[in-house]
mmCIF file of C-alpha atoms in Angstrom:
data_model
loop_
_atom_site.group_PDB
_atom_site.id
_atom_site.type_symbol
_atom_site.label_atom_id
_atom_site.label_comp_id
_atom_site.label_asym_id
_atom_site.label_seq_id
_atom_site.Cartn_x
_atom_site.Cartn_y
_atom_site.Cartn_z
ATOM 1 C CA MET A 1 109.041 90.114 99.739
ATOM 2 C CA ASP A 2 112.137 89.216 101.952
ATOM 3 C CA GLY A 3 110.677 90.033 105.315
ATOM 4 C CA ASP A 4 113.734 92.321 105.982
ATOM 5 C CA GLY A 5 112.436 95.624 106.921
ATOM 6 C CA SER A 6 113.947 98.139 109.080
ATOM 7 C CA GLU A 7 110.951 97.791 111.518
ATOM 8 C CA ALA A 8 111.281 94.278 111.794
ATOM 9 C CA HIS A 9 114.439 94.168 113.430
ATOM 10 C CA GLY A 10 114.047 95.833 117.411
ATOM 11 C CA ILE A 11 112.330 98.852 118.096
ATOM 12 C CA PRO A 12 110.873 100.557 114.992
ATOM 13 C CA GLY A 13 112.837 103.632 114.471
ATOM 14 C CA SER A 14 115.734 102.639 117.072
ATOM 15 C CA THR A 15 119.378 102.298 116.554
ATOM 16 C CA THR A 16 119.314 98.685 116.244
ATOM 17 C CA ALA A 17 116.765 98.897 113.804
ATOM 18 C CA LEU A 18 118.569 101.364 111.472
ATOM 19 C CA LEU A 19 121.669 99.169 111.809
ATOM 20 C CA SER A 20 119.948 96.252 110.437
ATOM 21 C CA LEU A 21 118.785 98.779 107.491
ATOM 22 C CA VAL A 22 122.145 100.233 106.548
ATOM 23 C CA ASP A 23 123.501 96.771 106.570
ATOM 24 C CA ARG A 24 120.990 95.528 104.117
ATOM 25 C CA ILE A 25 121.777 98.648 101.924
ATOM 26 C CA LEU A 26 125.185 97.651 101.904
ATOM 27 C CA ARG A 27 124.158 94.071 100.699
ATOM 28 C CA LEU A 28 121.931 95.394 98.064
ATOM 29 C CA THR A 29 125.011 97.765 96.513
ATOM 30 C CA GLN A 30 126.801 94.455 96.212
ATOM 31 C CA HIS A 31 124.010 93.095 94.019
ATOM 32 C CA ASP A 32 124.581 92.207 90.067
ATOM 33 C CA GLN A 33 121.652 94.378 89.190
ATOM 34 C CA VAL A 34 123.021 97.430 90.764
ATOM 35 C CA ALA A 35 126.337 96.815 89.392
ATOM 36 C CA LEU A 36 125.191 96.664 86.113
ATOM 37 C CA ALA A 37 123.058 99.641 86.511
ATOM 38 C CA LEU A 38 124.899 101.895 88.333
ATOM 39 C CA THR A 39 128.468 103.484 87.434
ATOM 40 C CA SER A 40 131.576 102.400 90.185
ATOM 41 C CA MET A 41 131.427 105.880 91.027
ATOM 42 C CA ASP A 42 127.656 105.922 92.317
ATOM 43 C CA ARG A 43 128.139 102.565 93.739
ATOM 44 C CA GLU A 44 131.286 103.524 95.714
ATOM 45 C CA GLN A 45 129.223 106.585 96.964
ATOM 46 C CA LEU A 46 126.443 104.640 98.422
ATOM 47 C CA GLN A 47 128.560 102.379 100.172
ATOM 48 C CA PHE A 48 130.637 105.232 101.500
ATOM 49 C CA ARG A 49 127.537 106.743 102.753
ATOM 50 C CA ALA A 50 126.029 103.412 104.274
ATOM 51 C CA SER A 51 129.874 102.666 105.807
ATOM 52 C CA GLU A 52 129.599 106.188 107.479
ATOM 53 C CA ALA A 53 126.063 105.826 108.659
ATOM 54 C CA SER A 54 126.931 102.208 110.017
ATOM 55 C CA GLN A 55 129.843 103.649 112.140
ATOM 56 C CA THR A 56 128.142 106.622 113.350
ATOM 57 C CA LEU A 57 124.978 104.201 114.607
ATOM 58 C CA SER A 58 127.630 101.933 116.212
ATOM 59 C CA LEU A 59 129.111 104.610 118.230
ATOM 60 C CA CYS A 60 125.996 105.860 119.289
ATOM 61 C CA LYS A 61 124.840 102.343 120.099
ATOM 62 C CA GLU A 62 127.859 101.825 122.075
ATOM 63 C CA ARG A 63 127.611 105.241 124.075
ATOM 64 C CA GLU A 64 123.748 104.822 124.793
ATOM 65 C CA GLY A 65 123.717 101.114 125.256
ATOM 66 C CA GLU A 66 121.111 98.604 123.716
ATOM 67 C CA ALA A 67 118.111 100.522 125.468
ATOM 68 C CA ALA A 68 118.668 103.293 123.199
ATOM 69 C CA ARG A 69 115.064 104.146 121.481
ATOM 70 C CA ARG A 70 115.914 106.579 118.796
ATOM 71 C CA PRO A 71 119.365 107.332 116.938
ATOM 72 C CA VAL A 72 120.955 110.481 118.586
ATOM 73 C CA GLU A 73 120.583 113.803 116.363
ATOM 74 C CA SER A 74 124.038 113.841 115.805
ATOM 75 C CA SER A 75 123.538 110.844 113.550
ATOM 76 C CA PHE A 76 121.141 112.760 111.225
ATOM 77 C CA PRO A 77 123.148 114.198 108.846
ATOM 78 C CA CYS A 78 124.872 110.727 107.672
ATOM 79 C CA LEU A 79 121.557 109.000 107.567
ATOM 80 C CA CYS A 80 120.007 111.806 105.547
ATOM 81 C CA GLY A 81 123.031 111.551 103.275
ATOM 82 C CA LEU A 82 122.338 107.776 102.696
ATOM 83 C CA ALA A 83 118.499 108.567 102.156
ATOM 84 C CA VAL A 84 119.244 110.950 99.466
ATOM 85 C CA GLU A 85 122.110 108.746 97.924
ATOM 86 C CA CYS A 86 119.608 105.905 97.743
ATOM 87 C CA ILE A 87 116.547 107.668 96.407
ATOM 88 C CA ASN A 88 118.922 109.463 93.460
ATOM 89 C CA VAL A 89 118.990 105.876 91.965
ATOM 90 C CA VAL A 90 115.608 106.763 90.413
ATOM 91 C CA GLU A 91 117.104 109.455 88.272
ATOM 92 C CA LYS A 92 120.356 107.242 87.092
ATOM 93 C CA ALA A 93 118.664 103.824 86.137
ATOM 94 C CA GLU A 94 115.184 102.210 85.450
ATOM 95 C CA LEU A 95 113.857 100.860 88.675
ATOM 96 C CA SER A 96 114.509 96.799 88.573
ATOM 97 C CA THR A 97 113.454 94.614 91.411
ATOM 98 C CA VAL A 98 116.381 95.210 93.307
ATOM 99 C CA LEU A 99 117.056 98.762 92.311
ATOM 100 C CA ALA A 100 113.636 99.299 93.647
ATOM 101 C CA ARG A 101 114.370 97.764 97.047
ATOM 102 C CA LEU A 102 117.703 100.236 97.227
ATOM 103 C CA VAL A 103 115.463 103.164 96.685
ATOM 104 C CA THR A 104 112.583 101.806 99.210
ATOM 105 C CA ALA A 105 115.638 101.506 101.651
ATOM 106 C CA GLY A 106 116.144 105.359 101.221
ATOM 107 C CA CYS A 107 112.645 105.625 102.163
ATOM 108 C CA GLU A 108 112.623 103.423 104.878
ATOM 109 C CA VAL A 109 115.479 105.660 106.356
ATOM 110 C CA LEU A 110 113.349 108.685 106.129
ATOM 111 C CA ALA A 111 110.278 107.096 107.566
ATOM 112 C CA ALA A 112 112.223 106.034 110.453
ATOM 113 C CA LEU A 113 113.580 109.332 111.430
ATOM 114 C CA LEU A 114 110.361 110.791 110.927
ATOM 115 C CA LEU A 115 108.554 108.561 113.249
ATOM 116 C CA PRO A 116 108.888 110.644 116.312
ATOM 117 C CA LEU A 117 107.006 113.134 114.562
ATOM 118 C CA ALA A 118 103.955 110.495 113.844
ATOM 119 C CA ASP A 119 104.221 109.370 117.444
ATOM 120 C CA GLY A 120 103.673 113.117 118.769
ATOM 121 C CA GLU A 121 107.608 113.184 120.186
ATOM 122 C CA ALA A 122 109.600 116.239 120.611
ATOM 123 C CA SER A 123 112.672 116.055 118.531
ATOM 124 C CA SER A 124 114.715 118.394 116.099
ATOM 125 C CA PHE A 125 113.477 117.964 112.112
ATOM 126 C CA ASP A 126 115.836 120.528 110.403
ATOM 127 C CA TRP A 127 117.933 118.283 108.705
ATOM 128 C CA ILE A 128 114.978 115.649 107.916
ATOM 129 C CA ARG A 129 113.159 118.655 106.698
ATOM 130 C CA GLU A 130 115.776 120.010 104.417
ATOM 131 C CA THR A 131 116.387 116.702 103.263
ATOM 132 C CA LEU A 132 112.615 116.444 102.234
ATOM 133 C CA GLU A 133 112.743 119.583 100.450
ATOM 134 C CA ASP A 134 115.950 118.885 98.508
ATOM 135 C CA LEU A 135 114.489 115.839 97.474
ATOM 136 C CA SER A 136 111.065 117.099 96.189
ATOM 137 C CA ASP A 137 111.899 116.674 92.609
ATOM 138 C CA GLN A 138 113.184 113.247 92.911
ATOM 139 C CA ILE A 139 110.242 112.031 94.839
ATOM 140 C CA ASP A 140 107.915 113.831 92.363
ATOM 141 C CA PHE A 141 109.859 111.849 89.537
ATOM 142 C CA LEU A 142 110.042 108.483 91.755
ATOM 143 C CA ALA A 143 106.017 108.770 92.230
ATOM 144 C CA LEU A 144 105.783 108.797 88.245
ATOM 145 C CA GLU A 145 108.179 105.960 87.845
ATOM 146 C CA VAL A 146 106.252 103.781 90.405
ATOM 147 C CA TYR A 147 103.142 104.515 88.588
ATOM 148 C CA CYS A 148 104.425 103.655 85.242
ATOM 149 C CA GLY A 149 106.148 100.775 86.386
ATOM 150 C CA LEU A 150 103.059 99.078 88.117
ATOM 151 C CA GLY A 151 100.832 99.758 85.109
ATOM 152 C CA ARG A 152 103.499 98.519 82.825
ATOM 153 C CA LEU A 153 103.930 95.247 85.032
ATOM 154 C CA GLU A 154 100.233 94.806 85.451
ATOM 155 C CA SER A 155 99.402 93.127 82.076
ATOM 156 C CA LYS A 156 102.404 90.748 82.270
ATOM 157 C CA VAL A 157 101.079 89.589 85.950
ATOM 158 C CA LEU A 158 97.503 89.002 84.901
ATOM 159 C CA GLU A 159 98.951 86.698 81.814
ATOM 160 C CA SER A 160 100.295 84.652 84.807
ATOM 161 C CA ASP A 161 97.053 84.245 86.431
ATOM 162 C CA GLU A 162 95.683 82.790 83.258
ATOM 163 C CA LEU A 163 98.284 80.071 82.761
ATOM 164 C CA PRO A 164 96.584 76.449 82.979
ATOM 165 C CA VAL A 165 97.867 73.973 85.532
ATOM 166 C CA VAL A 166 100.176 71.280 84.508
ATOM 167 C CA LEU A 167 101.484 68.727 86.213
ATOM 168 C CA ASP A 168 104.763 68.158 84.164
ATOM 169 C CA PRO A 169 107.661 71.070 85.188
ATOM 170 C CA ILE A 170 109.000 70.890 81.905
ATOM 171 C CA GLU A 171 105.477 72.169 80.377
ATOM 172 C CA ASP A 172 105.339 75.000 82.996
ATOM 173 C CA ASP A 173 105.720 78.499 81.966
ATOM 174 C CA PHE A 174 104.974 80.120 85.074
ATOM 175 C CA GLY A 175 108.786 80.623 85.826
ATOM 176 C CA ALA A 176 109.015 83.210 82.968
ATOM 177 C CA TYR A 177 106.404 85.133 84.681
ATOM 178 C CA TRP A 178 107.850 85.070 88.195
ATOM 179 C CA GLY A 179 110.185 88.054 87.704
ATOM 180 C CA SER A 180 107.322 90.413 86.810
ATOM 181 C CA ILE A 181 105.287 89.357 89.730
ATOM 182 C CA GLU A 182 108.258 89.714 91.822
ATOM 183 C CA HIS A 183 109.164 93.009 90.340
ATOM 184 C CA ARG A 184 105.492 94.536 90.975
ATOM 185 C CA GLN A 185 105.534 93.292 94.670
ATOM 186 C CA ALA A 186 108.816 95.594 95.156
ATOM 187 C CA LEU A 187 107.085 98.429 93.352
ATOM 188 C CA GLN A 188 104.181 97.930 95.951
ATOM 189 C CA GLU A 189 106.508 97.493 98.828
ATOM 190 C CA LEU A 190 107.924 101.053 97.364
ATOM 191 C CA SER A 191 104.783 102.515 97.307
ATOM 192 C CA ALA A 192 103.797 101.486 100.916
ATOM 193 C CA TRP A 193 107.042 103.320 102.013
ATOM 194 C CA LEU A 194 106.796 106.330 99.918
ATOM 195 C CA MET A 195 103.396 106.765 101.304
ATOM 196 C CA CYS A 196 104.615 106.086 104.943
ATOM 197 C CA VAL A 197 107.142 109.307 104.666
ATOM 198 C CA LEU A 198 104.553 111.485 103.006
ATOM 199 C CA PHE A 199 101.983 110.588 105.757
ATOM 200 C CA ARG A 200 104.864 110.797 108.643
ATOM 201 C CA ALA A 201 106.124 113.926 107.184
ATOM 202 C CA LEU A 202 102.558 115.543 107.026
ATOM 203 C CA GLY A 203 101.362 113.913 110.118
ATOM 204 C CA TYR A 204 98.764 111.323 110.237
ATOM 205 C CA ALA A 205 95.855 113.752 111.237
ATOM 206 C CA SER A 206 96.700 116.347 108.436
ATOM 207 C CA VAL A 207 96.493 113.835 105.377
ATOM 208 C CA THR A 208 93.479 114.649 103.376
ATOM 209 C CA ALA A 209 92.613 114.344 99.570
ATOM 210 C CA SER A 210 93.725 117.724 98.851
ATOM 211 C CA SER A 211 97.091 116.841 100.208
ATOM 212 C CA LEU A 212 97.373 113.800 98.234
ATOM 213 C CA MET A 213 96.426 115.554 94.880
ATOM 214 C CA GLU A 214 99.121 118.268 95.370
ATOM 215 C CA PHE A 215 101.411 115.447 96.362
ATOM 216 C CA VAL A 216 101.229 113.857 92.984
ATOM 217 C CA ASN A 217 100.452 117.415 90.881
ATOM 218 C CA HIS A 218 96.808 116.408 90.410
ATOM 219 C CA ASP A 219 97.622 113.601 88.422
ATOM 220 C CA LEU A 220 94.430 111.220 89.663
ATOM 221 C CA LEU A 221 95.976 108.253 87.811
ATOM 222 C CA CYS A 222 99.179 108.500 89.728
ATOM 223 C CA LEU A 223 97.710 108.741 92.868
ATOM 224 C CA CYS A 224 95.325 105.884 92.493
ATOM 225 C CA SER A 225 98.273 103.803 91.223
ATOM 226 C CA LEU A 226 100.351 104.361 94.457
ATOM 227 C CA LEU A 227 97.522 103.968 96.550
ATOM 228 C CA ARG A 228 96.698 100.619 95.131
ATOM 229 C CA GLY A 229 100.324 99.759 95.595
ATOM 230 C CA LEU A 230 99.649 100.526 99.229
ATOM 231 C CA PHE A 231 96.453 98.749 99.624
ATOM 232 C CA ALA A 232 98.040 95.574 97.637
ATOM 233 C CA VAL A 233 100.432 94.958 100.721
ATOM 234 C CA ARG A 234 99.714 92.573 103.699
ATOM 235 C CA ALA A 235 99.480 94.856 106.745
ATOM 236 C CA ASP A 236 101.300 92.238 108.985
ATOM 237 C CA ASP A 237 104.280 91.913 106.461
ATOM 238 C CA SER A 238 107.621 92.375 108.239
ATOM 239 C CA SER A 239 109.215 94.176 105.676
ATOM 240 C CA LEU A 240 106.450 97.131 105.914
ATOM 241 C CA PRO A 241 106.337 99.371 108.340
ATOM 242 C CA HIS A 242 104.713 98.436 111.675
ATOM 243 C CA ASP A 243 101.700 100.727 111.489
ATOM 244 C CA THR A 244 100.854 99.719 107.792
ATOM 245 C CA SER A 245 97.259 99.056 108.912
ATOM 246 C CA GLU A 246 96.800 102.515 110.335
ATOM 247 C CA ILE A 247 98.431 104.021 107.119
ATOM 248 C CA GLN A 248 96.178 102.116 105.213
ATOM 249 C CA GLY A 249 93.269 103.390 107.195
ATOM 250 C CA VAL A 250 94.064 107.141 106.965
ATOM 251 C CA ALA A 251 94.657 106.281 103.147
ATOM 252 C CA LEU A 252 91.361 104.923 102.829
ATOM 253 C CA GLY A 253 90.008 107.887 104.593
ATOM 254 C CA ALA A 254 91.599 110.722 102.239
ATOM 255 C CA LEU A 255 90.361 108.343 99.072
ATOM 256 C CA CYS A 256 87.204 108.925 100.037
ATOM 257 C CA GLY A 257 87.745 112.888 100.141
ATOM 258 C CA LEU A 258 88.637 112.108 96.507
ATOM 259 C CA THR A 259 84.958 112.649 95.580
ATOM 260 C CA ALA A 260 84.866 116.214 96.583
ATOM 261 C CA PRO A 261 83.471 118.951 94.250
ATOM 262 C CA ASP A 262 86.632 121.580 95.220
ATOM 263 C CA LEU A 263 88.993 118.898 93.990
ATOM 264 C CA ALA A 264 87.246 118.111 90.586
ATOM 265 C CA PHE A 265 86.729 122.028 90.043
ATOM 266 C CA PRO A 266 89.469 124.005 92.140
ATOM 267 C CA ARG A 267 88.959 127.204 90.396
ATOM 268 C CA SER A 268 85.076 126.802 89.535
ATOM 269 C CA ASP A 269 82.464 129.043 91.677
ATOM 270 C CA GLY A 270 79.589 126.296 90.561
ATOM 271 C CA SER A 271 77.273 128.971 89.124
ATOM 272 C CA GLU A 272 76.534 126.661 86.206
ATOM 273 C CA VAL A 273 74.542 124.019 88.346
ATOM 274 C CA SER A 274 73.837 121.972 85.516
ATOM 275 C CA VAL A 275 77.421 121.784 83.799
ATOM 276 C CA PHE A 276 79.014 121.529 86.910
ATOM 277 C CA ALA A 277 76.857 118.709 87.894
ATOM 278 C CA ALA A 278 77.626 116.632 84.686
ATOM 279 C CA ALA A 279 81.448 117.452 85.037
ATOM 280 C CA LEU A 280 81.435 116.352 88.441
ATOM 281 C CA ALA A 281 79.881 112.912 87.615
ATOM 282 C CA SER A 282 82.391 112.595 84.891
ATOM 283 C CA TRP A 283 85.238 113.228 87.482
ATOM 284 C CA LYS A 284 83.684 110.609 89.721
ATOM 285 C CA ARG A 285 83.835 108.109 87.007
ATOM 286 C CA ASP A 286 87.246 108.957 86.118
ATOM 287 C CA LEU A 287 88.102 108.222 89.671
ATOM 288 C CA VAL A 288 86.654 104.787 89.900
ATOM 289 C CA VAL A 289 88.003 104.103 86.459
ATOM 290 C CA SER A 290 91.803 105.217 87.565
ATOM 291 C CA PHE A 291 91.652 103.096 90.648
ATOM 292 C CA LEU A 292 90.108 100.057 89.139
ATOM 293 C CA ILE A 293 92.412 100.191 85.820
ATOM 294 C CA TYR A 294 95.144 98.515 88.397
ATOM 295 C CA LYS A 295 93.693 95.838 89.778
ATOM 296 C CA ARG A 296 95.449 93.960 92.391
#
């Protein structure tokens, strides 16, 4: 990972941190992978949104000084617009390594704006709530894309783990697999930021197994893939949320709740005890298999 997360520069969620993030988005839009995958109009729209956000944040920083802890509410519309443009990329092209990082940056913007809510600070979230509602379909699609991408890359990465150690660089085939490893890391980082947005929007105390299953439309494989992506990252990585360890702890608590009977049988009254017990055992077995399919 590149260690250039939005919360690695200045106070997490601050104007300075967001300016660094917007600058990173501008640089990503100039990458060859982005130029090949997106139309010139899509790239120009991304660059316009990023430039607009950068100018607005710079003005806010000049007015409020270096001590500004949070961006002012007047900057929310352009920041939300930038986040939407970044996340919309998932509907326009397959998530290569760089495109995954571009979508991740959009999630980082939303996570930064949601940080006061997670910290229990009073603020206006009308723009953010409306943005999340508008993005609901794209976020559902994004979760599925990450799930499919991680599953597809897993076998390639496992092949690299089985390569023999060779002393002659000419005979070393590891370079052929490095792209897959880097791609998987980008999708794991995207999983972490996507879960961060979800958890901060819900409130860490309100994250439950039931709410997570609702988020993935009761697709157990998809949820376990996203959670494994979250658990695979290092909590001290500067490219991740500053409270990644707390997010992982919240996710672990919710994961333990996935064995609840009401999740296995949301419409069952439990009257047929023997059938219920057998099916519950099957659900728990499926849960374990779903989680272990995506070995780190």
